[in-house]
C-alpha positions as YAML, in Angstrom:
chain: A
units: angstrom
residues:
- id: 1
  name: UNK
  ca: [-1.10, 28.44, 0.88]
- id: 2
  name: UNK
  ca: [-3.59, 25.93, 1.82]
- id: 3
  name: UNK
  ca: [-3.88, 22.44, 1.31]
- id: 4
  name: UNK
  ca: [-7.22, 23.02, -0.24]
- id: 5
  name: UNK
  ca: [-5.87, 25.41, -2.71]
- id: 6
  name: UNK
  ca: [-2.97, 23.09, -3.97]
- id: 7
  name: UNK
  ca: [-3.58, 21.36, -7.14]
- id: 8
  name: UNK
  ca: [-4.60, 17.69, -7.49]
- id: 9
  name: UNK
  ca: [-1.27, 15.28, -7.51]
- id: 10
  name: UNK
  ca: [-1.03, 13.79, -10.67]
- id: 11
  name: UNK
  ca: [-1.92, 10.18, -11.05]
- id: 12
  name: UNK
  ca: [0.10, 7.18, -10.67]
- id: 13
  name: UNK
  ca: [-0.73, 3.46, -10.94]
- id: 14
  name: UNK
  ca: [0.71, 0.33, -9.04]
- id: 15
  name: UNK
  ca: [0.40, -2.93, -10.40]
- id: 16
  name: UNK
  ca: [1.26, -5.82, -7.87]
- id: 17
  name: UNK
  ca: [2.64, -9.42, -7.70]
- id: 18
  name: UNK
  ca: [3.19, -12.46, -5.76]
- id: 19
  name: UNK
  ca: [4.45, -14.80, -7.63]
- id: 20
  name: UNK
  ca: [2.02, -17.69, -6.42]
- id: 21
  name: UNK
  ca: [-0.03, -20.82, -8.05]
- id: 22
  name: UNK
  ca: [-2.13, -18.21, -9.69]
- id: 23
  name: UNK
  ca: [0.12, -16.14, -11.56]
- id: 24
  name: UNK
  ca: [2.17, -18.81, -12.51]
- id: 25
  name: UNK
  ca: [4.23, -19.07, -9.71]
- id: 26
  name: UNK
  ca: [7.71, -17.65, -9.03]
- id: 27
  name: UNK
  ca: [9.37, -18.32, -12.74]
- id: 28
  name: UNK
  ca: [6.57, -16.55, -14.35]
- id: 29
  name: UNK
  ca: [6.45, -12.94, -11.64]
- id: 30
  name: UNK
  ca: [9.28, -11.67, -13.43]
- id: 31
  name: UNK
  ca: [6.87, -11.56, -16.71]
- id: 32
  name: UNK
  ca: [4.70, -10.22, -14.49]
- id: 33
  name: UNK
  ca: [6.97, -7.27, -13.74]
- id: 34
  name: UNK
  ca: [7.42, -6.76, -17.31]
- id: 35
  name: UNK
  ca: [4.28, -6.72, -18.81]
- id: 36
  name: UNK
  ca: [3.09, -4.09, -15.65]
- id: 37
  name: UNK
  ca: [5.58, -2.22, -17.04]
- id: 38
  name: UNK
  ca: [4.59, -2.58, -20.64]
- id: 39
  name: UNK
  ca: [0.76, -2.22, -19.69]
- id: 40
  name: UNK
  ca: [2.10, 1.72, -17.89]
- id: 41
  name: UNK
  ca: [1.79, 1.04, -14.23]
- id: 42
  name: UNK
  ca: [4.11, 3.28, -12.53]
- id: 43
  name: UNK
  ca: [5.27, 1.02, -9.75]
- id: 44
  name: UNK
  ca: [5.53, -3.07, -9.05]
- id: 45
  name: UNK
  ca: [4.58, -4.40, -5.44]
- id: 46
  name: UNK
  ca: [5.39, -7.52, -3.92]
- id: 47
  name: UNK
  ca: [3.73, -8.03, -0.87]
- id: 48
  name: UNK
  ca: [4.90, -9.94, 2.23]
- id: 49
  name: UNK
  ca: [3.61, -13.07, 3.58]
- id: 50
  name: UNK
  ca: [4.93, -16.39, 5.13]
- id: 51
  name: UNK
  ca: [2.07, -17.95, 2.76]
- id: 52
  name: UNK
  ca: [2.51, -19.19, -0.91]
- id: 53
  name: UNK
  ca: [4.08, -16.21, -2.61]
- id: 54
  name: UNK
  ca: [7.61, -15.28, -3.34]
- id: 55
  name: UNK
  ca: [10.26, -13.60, -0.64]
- id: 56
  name: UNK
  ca: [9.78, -10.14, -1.26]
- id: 57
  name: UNK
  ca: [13.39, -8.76, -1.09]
- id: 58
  name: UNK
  ca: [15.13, -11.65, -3.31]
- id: 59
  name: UNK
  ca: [12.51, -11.06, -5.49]
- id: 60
  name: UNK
  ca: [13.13, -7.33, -5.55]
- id: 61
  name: UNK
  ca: [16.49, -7.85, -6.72]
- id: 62
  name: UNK
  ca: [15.70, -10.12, -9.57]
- id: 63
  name: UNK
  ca: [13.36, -7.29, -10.95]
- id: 64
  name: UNK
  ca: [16.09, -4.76, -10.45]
- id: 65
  name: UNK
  ca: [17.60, -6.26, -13.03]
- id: 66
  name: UNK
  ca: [14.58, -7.55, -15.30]
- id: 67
  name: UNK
  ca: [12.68, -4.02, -15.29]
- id: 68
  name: UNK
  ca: [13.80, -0.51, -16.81]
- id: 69
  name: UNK
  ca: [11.48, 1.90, -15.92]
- id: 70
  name: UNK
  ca: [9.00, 0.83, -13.02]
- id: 71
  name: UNK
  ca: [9.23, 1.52, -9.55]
- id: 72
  name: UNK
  ca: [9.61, -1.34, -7.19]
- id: 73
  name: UNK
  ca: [8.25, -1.51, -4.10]
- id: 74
  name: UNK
  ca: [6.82, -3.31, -0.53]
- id: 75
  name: UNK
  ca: [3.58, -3.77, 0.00]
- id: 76
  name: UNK
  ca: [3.83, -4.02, 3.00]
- id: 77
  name: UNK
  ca: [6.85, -5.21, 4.59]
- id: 78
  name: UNK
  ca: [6.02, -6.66, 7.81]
- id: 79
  name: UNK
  ca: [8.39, -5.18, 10.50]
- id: 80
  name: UNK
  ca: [8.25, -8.60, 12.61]
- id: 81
  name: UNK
  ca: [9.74, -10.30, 10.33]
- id: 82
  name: UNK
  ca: [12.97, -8.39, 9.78]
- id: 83
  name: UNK
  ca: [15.28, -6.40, 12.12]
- id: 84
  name: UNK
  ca: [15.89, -2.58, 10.45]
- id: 85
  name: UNK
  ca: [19.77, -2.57, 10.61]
- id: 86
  name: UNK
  ca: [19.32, -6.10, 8.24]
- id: 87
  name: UNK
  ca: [16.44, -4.55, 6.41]
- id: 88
  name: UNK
  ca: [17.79, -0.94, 5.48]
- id: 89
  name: UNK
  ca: [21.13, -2.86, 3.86]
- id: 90
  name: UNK
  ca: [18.46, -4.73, 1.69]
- id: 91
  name: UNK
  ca: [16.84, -1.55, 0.71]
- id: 92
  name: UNK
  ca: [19.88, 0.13, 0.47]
- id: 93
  name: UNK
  ca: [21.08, -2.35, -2.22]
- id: 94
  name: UNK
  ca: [17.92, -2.90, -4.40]
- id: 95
  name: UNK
  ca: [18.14, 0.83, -4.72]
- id: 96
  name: UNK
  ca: [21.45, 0.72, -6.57]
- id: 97
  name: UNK
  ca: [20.91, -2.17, -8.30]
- id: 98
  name: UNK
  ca: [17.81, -0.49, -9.74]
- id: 99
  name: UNK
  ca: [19.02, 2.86, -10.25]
- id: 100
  name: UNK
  ca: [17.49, 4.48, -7.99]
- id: 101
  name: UNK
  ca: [13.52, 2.75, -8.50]
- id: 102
  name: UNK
  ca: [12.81, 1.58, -4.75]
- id: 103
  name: UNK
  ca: [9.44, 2.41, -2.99]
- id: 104
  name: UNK
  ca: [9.89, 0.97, 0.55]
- id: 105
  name: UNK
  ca: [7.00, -0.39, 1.86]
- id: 106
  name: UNK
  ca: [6.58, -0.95, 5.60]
- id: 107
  name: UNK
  ca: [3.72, -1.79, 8.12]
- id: 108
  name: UNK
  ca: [3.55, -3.40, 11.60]
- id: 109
  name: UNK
  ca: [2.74, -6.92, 10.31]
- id: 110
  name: UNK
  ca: [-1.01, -7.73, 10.84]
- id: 111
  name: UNK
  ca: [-1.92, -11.45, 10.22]
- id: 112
  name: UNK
  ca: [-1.35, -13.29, 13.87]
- id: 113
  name: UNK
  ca: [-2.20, -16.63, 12.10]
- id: 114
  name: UNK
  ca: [1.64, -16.26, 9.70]
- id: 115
  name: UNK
  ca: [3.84, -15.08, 13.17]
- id: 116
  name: UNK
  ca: [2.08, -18.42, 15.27]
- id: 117
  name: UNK
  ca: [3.26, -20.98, 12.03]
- id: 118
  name: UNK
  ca: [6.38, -19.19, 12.04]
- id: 119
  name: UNK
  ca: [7.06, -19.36, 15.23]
- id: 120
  name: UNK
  ca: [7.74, -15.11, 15.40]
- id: 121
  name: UNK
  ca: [5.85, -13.57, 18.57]
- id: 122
  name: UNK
  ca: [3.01, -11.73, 17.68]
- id: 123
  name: UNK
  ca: [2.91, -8.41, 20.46]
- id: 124
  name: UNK
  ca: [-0.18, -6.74, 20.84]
- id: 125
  name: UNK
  ca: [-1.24, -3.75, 18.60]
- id: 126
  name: UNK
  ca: [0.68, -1.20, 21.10]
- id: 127
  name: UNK
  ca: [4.21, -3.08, 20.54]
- id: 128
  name: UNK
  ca: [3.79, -3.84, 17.05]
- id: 129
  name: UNK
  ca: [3.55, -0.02, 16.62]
- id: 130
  name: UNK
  ca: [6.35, 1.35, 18.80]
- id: 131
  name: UNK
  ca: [8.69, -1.29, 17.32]
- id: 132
  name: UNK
  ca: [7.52, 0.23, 13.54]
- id: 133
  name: UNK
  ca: [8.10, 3.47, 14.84]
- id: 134
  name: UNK
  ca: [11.88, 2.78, 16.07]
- id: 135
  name: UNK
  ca: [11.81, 1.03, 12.82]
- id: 136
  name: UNK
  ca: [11.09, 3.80, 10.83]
- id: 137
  name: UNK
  ca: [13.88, 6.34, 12.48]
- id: 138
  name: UNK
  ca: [16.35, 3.90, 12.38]
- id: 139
  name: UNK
  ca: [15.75, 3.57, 8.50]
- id: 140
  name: UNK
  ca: [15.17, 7.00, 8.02]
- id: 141
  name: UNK
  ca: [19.33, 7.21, 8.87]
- id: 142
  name: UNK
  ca: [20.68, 4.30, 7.82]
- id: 143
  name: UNK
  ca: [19.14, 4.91, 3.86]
- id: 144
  name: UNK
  ca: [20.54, 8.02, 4.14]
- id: 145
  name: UNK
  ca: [23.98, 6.72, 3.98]
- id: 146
  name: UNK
  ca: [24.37, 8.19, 7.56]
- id: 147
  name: UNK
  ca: [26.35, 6.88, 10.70]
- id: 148
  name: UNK
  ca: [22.67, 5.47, 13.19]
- id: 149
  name: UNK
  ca: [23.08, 5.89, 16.68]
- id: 150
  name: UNK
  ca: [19.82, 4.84, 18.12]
- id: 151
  name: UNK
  ca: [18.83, 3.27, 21.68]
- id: 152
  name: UNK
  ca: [15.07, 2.12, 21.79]
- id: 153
  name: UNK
  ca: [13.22, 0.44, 23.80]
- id: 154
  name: UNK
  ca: [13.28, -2.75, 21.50]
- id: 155
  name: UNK
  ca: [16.39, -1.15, 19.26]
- id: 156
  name: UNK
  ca: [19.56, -0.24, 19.98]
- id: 157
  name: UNK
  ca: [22.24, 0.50, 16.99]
- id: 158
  name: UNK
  ca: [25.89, 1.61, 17.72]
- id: 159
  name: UNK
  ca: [27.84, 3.53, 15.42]
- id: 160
  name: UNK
  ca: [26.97, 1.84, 12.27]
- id: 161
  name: UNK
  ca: [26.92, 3.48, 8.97]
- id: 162
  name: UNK
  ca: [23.86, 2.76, 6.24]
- id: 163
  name: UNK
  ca: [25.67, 0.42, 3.05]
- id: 164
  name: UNK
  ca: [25.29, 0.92, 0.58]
- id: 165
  name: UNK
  ca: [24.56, 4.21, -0.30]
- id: 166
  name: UNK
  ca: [21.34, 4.38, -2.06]
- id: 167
  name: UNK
  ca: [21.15, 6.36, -5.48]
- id: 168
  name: UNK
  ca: [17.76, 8.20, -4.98]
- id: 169
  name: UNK
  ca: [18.57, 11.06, -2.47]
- id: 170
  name: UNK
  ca: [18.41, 12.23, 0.22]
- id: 171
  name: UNK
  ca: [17.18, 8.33, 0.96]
- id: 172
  name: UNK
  ca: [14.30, 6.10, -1.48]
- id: 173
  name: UNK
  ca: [10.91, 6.93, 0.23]
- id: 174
  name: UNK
  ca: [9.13, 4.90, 2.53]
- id: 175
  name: UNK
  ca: [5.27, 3.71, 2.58]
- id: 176
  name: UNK
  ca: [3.60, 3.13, 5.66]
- id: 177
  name: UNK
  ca: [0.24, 1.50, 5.24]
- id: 178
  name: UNK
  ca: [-2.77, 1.41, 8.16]
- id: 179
  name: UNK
  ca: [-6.34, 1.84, 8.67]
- id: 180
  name: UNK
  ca: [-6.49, 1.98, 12.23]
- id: 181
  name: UNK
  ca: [-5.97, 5.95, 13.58]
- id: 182
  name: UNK
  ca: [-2.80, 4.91, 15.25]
- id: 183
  name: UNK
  ca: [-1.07, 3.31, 12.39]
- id: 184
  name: UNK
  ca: [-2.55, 6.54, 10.49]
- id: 185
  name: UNK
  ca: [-0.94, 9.00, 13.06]
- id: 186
  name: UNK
  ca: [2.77, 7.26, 12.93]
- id: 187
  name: UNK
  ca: [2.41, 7.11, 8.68]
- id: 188
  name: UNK
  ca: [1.59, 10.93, 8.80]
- id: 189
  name: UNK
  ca: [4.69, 11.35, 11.32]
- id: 190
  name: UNK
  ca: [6.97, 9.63, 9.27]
- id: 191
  name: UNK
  ca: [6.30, 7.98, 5.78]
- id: 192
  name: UNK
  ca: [6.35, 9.82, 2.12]
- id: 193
  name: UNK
  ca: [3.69, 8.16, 0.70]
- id: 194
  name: UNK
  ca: [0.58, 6.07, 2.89]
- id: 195
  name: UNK
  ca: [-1.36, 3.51, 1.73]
- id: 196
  name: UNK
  ca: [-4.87, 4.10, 3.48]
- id: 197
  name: UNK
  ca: [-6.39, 0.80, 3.96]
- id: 198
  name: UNK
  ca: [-9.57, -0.32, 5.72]
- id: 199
  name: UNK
  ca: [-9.08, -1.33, 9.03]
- id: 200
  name: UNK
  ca: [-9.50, -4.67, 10.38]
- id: 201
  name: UNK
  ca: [-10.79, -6.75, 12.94]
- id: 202
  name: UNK
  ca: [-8.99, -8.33, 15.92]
- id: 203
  name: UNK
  ca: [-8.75, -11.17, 13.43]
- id: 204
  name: UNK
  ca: [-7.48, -9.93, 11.21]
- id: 205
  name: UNK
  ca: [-10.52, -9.64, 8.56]
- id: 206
  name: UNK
  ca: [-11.41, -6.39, 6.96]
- id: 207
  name: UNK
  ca: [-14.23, -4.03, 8.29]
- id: 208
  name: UNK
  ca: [-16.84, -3.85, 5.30]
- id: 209
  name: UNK
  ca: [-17.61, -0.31, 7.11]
- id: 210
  name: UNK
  ca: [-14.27, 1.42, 6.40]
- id: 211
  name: UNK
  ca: [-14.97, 0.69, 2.57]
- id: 212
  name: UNK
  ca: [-17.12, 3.67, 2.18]
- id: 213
  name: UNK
  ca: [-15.98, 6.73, 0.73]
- id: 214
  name: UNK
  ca: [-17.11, 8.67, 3.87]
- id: 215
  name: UNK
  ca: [-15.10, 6.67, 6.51]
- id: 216
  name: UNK
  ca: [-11.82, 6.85, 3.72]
- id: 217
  name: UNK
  ca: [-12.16, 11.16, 3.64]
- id: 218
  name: UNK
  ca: [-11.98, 10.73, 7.49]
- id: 219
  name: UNK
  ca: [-9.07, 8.06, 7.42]
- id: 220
  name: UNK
  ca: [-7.86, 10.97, 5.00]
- id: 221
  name: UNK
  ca: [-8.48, 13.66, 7.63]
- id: 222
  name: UNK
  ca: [-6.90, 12.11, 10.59]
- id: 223
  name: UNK
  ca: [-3.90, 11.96, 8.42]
- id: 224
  name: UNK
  ca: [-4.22, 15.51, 8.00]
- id: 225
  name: UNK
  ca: [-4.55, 16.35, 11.47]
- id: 226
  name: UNK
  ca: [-1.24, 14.21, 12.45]
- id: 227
  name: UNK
  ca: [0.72, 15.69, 9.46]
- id: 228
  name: UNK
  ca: [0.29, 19.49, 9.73]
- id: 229
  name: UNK
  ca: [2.54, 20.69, 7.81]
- id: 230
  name: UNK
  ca: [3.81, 17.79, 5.82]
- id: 231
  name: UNK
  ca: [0.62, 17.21, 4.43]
- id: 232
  name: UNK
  ca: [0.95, 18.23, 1.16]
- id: 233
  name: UNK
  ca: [4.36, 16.65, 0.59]
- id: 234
  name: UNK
  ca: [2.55, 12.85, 1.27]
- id: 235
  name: UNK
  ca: [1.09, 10.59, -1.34]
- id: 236
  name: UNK
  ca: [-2.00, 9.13, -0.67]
- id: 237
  name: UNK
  ca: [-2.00, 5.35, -1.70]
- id: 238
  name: UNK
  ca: [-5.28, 3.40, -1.94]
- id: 239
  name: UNK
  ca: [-5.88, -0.22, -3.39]
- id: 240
  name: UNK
  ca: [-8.85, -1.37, -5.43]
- id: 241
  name: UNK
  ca: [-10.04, -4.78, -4.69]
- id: 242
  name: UNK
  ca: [-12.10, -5.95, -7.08]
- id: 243
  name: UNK
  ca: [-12.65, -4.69, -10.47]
- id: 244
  name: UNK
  ca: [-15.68, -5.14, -12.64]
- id: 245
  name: UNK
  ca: [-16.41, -3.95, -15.72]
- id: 246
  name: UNK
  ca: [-19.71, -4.15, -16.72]
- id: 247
  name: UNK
  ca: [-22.38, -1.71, -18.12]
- id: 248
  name: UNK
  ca: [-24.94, -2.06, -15.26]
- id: 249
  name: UNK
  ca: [-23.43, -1.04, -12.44]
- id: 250
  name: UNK
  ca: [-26.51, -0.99, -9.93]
- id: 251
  name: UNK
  ca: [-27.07, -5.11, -10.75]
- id: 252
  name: UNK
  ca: [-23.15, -5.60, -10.05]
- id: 253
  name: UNK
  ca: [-23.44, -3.73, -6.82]
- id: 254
  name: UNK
  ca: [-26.49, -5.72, -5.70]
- id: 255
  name: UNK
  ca: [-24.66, -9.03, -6.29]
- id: 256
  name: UNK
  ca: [-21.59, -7.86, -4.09]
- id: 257
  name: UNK
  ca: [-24.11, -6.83, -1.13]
- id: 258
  name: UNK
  ca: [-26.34, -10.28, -1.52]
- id: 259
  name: UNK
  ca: [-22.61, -12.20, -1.69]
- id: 260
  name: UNK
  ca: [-21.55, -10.73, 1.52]
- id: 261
  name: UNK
  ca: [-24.76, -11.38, 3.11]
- id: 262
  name: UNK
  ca: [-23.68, -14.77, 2.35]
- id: 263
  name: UNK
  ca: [-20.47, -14.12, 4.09]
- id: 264
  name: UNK
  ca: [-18.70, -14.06, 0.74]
- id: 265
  name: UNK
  ca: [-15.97, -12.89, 0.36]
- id: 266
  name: UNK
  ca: [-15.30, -15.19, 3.85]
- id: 267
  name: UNK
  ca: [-12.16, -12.49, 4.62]
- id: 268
  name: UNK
  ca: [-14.70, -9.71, 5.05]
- id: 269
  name: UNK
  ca: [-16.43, -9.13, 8.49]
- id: 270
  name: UNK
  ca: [-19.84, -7.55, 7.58]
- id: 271
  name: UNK
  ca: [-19.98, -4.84, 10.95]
- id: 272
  name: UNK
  ca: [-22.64, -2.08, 8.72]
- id: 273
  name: UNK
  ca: [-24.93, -2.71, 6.50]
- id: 274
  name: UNK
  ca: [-24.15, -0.57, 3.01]
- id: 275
  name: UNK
  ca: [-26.41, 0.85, 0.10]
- id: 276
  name: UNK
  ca: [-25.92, 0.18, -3.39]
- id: 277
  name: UNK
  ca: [-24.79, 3.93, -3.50]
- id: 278
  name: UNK
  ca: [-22.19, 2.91, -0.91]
- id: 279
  name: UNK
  ca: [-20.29, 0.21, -2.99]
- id: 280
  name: UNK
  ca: [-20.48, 2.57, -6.24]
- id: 281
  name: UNK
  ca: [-19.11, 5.49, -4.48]
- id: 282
  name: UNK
  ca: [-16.57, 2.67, -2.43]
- id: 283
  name: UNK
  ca: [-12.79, 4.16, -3.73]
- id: 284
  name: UNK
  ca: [-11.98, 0.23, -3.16]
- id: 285
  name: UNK
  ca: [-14.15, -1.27, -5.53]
- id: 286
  name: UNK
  ca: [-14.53, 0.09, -9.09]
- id: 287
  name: UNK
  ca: [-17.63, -1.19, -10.60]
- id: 288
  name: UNK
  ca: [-18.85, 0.28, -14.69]
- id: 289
  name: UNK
  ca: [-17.43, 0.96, -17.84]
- id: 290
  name: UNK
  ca: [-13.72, 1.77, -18.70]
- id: 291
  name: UNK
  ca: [-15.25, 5.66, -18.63]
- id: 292
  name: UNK
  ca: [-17.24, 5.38, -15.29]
- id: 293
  name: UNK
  ca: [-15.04, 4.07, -13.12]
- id: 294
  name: UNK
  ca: [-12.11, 6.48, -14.89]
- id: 295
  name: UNK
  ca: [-14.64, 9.56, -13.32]
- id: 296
  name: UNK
  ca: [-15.06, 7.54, -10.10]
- id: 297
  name: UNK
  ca: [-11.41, 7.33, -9.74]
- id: 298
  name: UNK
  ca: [-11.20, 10.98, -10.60]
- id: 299
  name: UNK
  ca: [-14.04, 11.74, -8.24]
- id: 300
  name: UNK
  ca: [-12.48, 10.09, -5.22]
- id: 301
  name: UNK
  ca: [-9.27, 12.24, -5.81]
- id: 302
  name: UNK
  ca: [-11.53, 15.43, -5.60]
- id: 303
  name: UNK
  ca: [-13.06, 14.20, -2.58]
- id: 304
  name: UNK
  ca: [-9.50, 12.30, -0.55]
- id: 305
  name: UNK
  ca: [-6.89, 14.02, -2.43]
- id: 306
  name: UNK
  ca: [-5.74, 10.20, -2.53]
- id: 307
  name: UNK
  ca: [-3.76, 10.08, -6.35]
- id: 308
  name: UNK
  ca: [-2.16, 6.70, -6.00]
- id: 309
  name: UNK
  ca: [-4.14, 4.05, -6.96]
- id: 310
  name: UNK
  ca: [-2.69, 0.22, -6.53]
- id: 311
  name: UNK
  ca: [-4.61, -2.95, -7.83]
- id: 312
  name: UNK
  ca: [-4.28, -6.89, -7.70]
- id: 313
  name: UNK
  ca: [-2.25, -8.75, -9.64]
- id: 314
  name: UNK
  ca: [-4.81, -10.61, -11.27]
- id: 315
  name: UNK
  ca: [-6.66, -7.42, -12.28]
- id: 316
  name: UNK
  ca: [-3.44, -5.68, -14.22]
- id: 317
  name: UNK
  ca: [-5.26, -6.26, -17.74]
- id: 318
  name: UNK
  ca: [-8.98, -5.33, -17.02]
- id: 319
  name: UNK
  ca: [-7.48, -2.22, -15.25]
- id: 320
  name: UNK
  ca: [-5.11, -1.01, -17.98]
- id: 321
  name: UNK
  ca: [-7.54, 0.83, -20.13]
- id: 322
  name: UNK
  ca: [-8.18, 2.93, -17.31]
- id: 323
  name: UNK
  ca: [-4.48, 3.37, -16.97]
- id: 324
  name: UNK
  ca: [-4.60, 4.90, -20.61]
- id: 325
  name: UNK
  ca: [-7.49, 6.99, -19.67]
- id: 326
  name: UNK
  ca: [-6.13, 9.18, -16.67]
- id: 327
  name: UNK
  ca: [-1.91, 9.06, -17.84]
- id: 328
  name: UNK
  ca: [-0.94, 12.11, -17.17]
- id: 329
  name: UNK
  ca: [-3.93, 14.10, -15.57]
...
């Protein structure tokens, strides 16, 4: 059977949190949790920075316990920052302690500026990839409960035996993000679900180009190629940026092309120039009423087969009448 033949994934929806200034800081992310939960996201991600937000994997474990329902996740876990052996007991353990709600996040670690204050070396692109992809086999054991044997170029692990044993089998899935066609090839190699972000510069800032529903289908393609046969078992993962609700949507998308000719938003390197047409047809930017951007959401599954749509923490509320909209499709 074809991929094309295979019906649409259903839905879900990620909500996502900090636990900064801005929501209130870290006493107030476990209400955060909650009320995602209350509002019907499916999943909770904490992301993972050296900057003002909480530490992702203590903070897992508090919402272990806080939460009922919703899936908990990385988004993403930078792999710099954490050795696997270290990491995949972590996992292992918010998995239990959640009954069985983990959605492990992982990526190569992108933003040079946190590894320099940290003091972690920051490898070129090539490194930072290999050392995810060791990463990813050696976690792909360990959360199975299994004995890892592995001896990589930058990992080597002797006899030890993955503790505790997770309760989603055979191990919780893991979520490789990228935008760049390498990161895209290892995700489709490897990872259960893939966040397909824009790529970014050499500095770090977004590409406005990737933002356009025509470079996401071939993000989306290139997945396909690397995948084969595992295709259709992967969840496609994208994030909405910005949210607007508003009933002119042409106006709205005219101010967000006259900001960034202003260089606004400043972590947003303008390499195309887009139409109006582009930023309303954009999967990462979801501009209208409650009911048009519900069909643009639905539209951009038709066209990605992308199902999994995340947004920012600051947008749960304006994006949970949406949530209502497509439950269940």
């Amino acid at each position: 059977m074809s991929s094309e033949a295979s019906p649409p994934r259903k839905f879900r929806f990620a909500a996502g949190g900090e636990g900064n200034a801005d929501e209130g800081g870290a006493r107030r992310f476990v209400k955060l949790a909650q009320k995602a939960e209350e509002l019907g996201f499916d999943s909770f991600m904490i992301p993972d920075h050296l900057g003002n937000q909480v530490g992702p994997i203590a903070a897992l474990g508090a919402l272990a316990i806080a939460t009922d329902k919703i899936r908990l996740g990385t988004a993403v876990l930078a792999n710099g920052f954490r050795h696997p052996a270290i990491l995949a007991k972590d996992a292992a353990t918010i998995d239990v302690l959640s009954g069985g709600r983990l959605e492990l996040g992982i990526g190569a670690g992108w933003m040079k500026e946190e590894f320099d204050k940290g003091g972690i070396d920051y490898e070129r692109p090539g490194v930072r990839i290999a050392k995810l992809e060791e990463s990813l086999q050696i976690l792909d054991t360990l959360l199975r409960g299994q004995e890892c044997n592995f001896d990589g170029k930058y990992y080597q692990i002797k006899g030890l035996t993955g503790s505790p044993r997770p309760r989603q089998g055979p191990r919780p899935p893991i979520a490789v993000g990228g935008g760049g066609p390498k990161m895209l090839a290892l995700a489709a190699k490897y990872a259960d679900i893939i966040s397909v972000a824009t790529p970014t510069s050499k500095e770090g800032k977004l590409l406005l180009s990737g933002v356009t529903l025509e470079k996401t289908m071939e993000r989306v393609e290139r997945i396909r190629e690397a995948a084969g046969e595992r295709f259709d078992d992967i969840e496609l993962n994208w994030t909405i940026t910005t949210i607007v609700i508003t009933d002119d949507r042409e106006q709205t998308a005219e101010m967000a092309l006259a900001a960034l000719d202003q260089g606004f938003p400043p972590n947003i390197e303008v390499d195309a120039k887009l139409s109006v047409e582009d930023i309303l047809n954009s999967p990462y930017l979801a501009i209208g009423s409650f009911d048009e951007i519900a069909d643009q959401i639905r539209m951009v599954r038709e066209k990605t087969t992308m199902s999994y749509v995340g947004v920012f923490p600051t947008q749960m509320d304006a994006f949970a009448p949406i949530i209502s909209q497509l439950k269940g499709e």
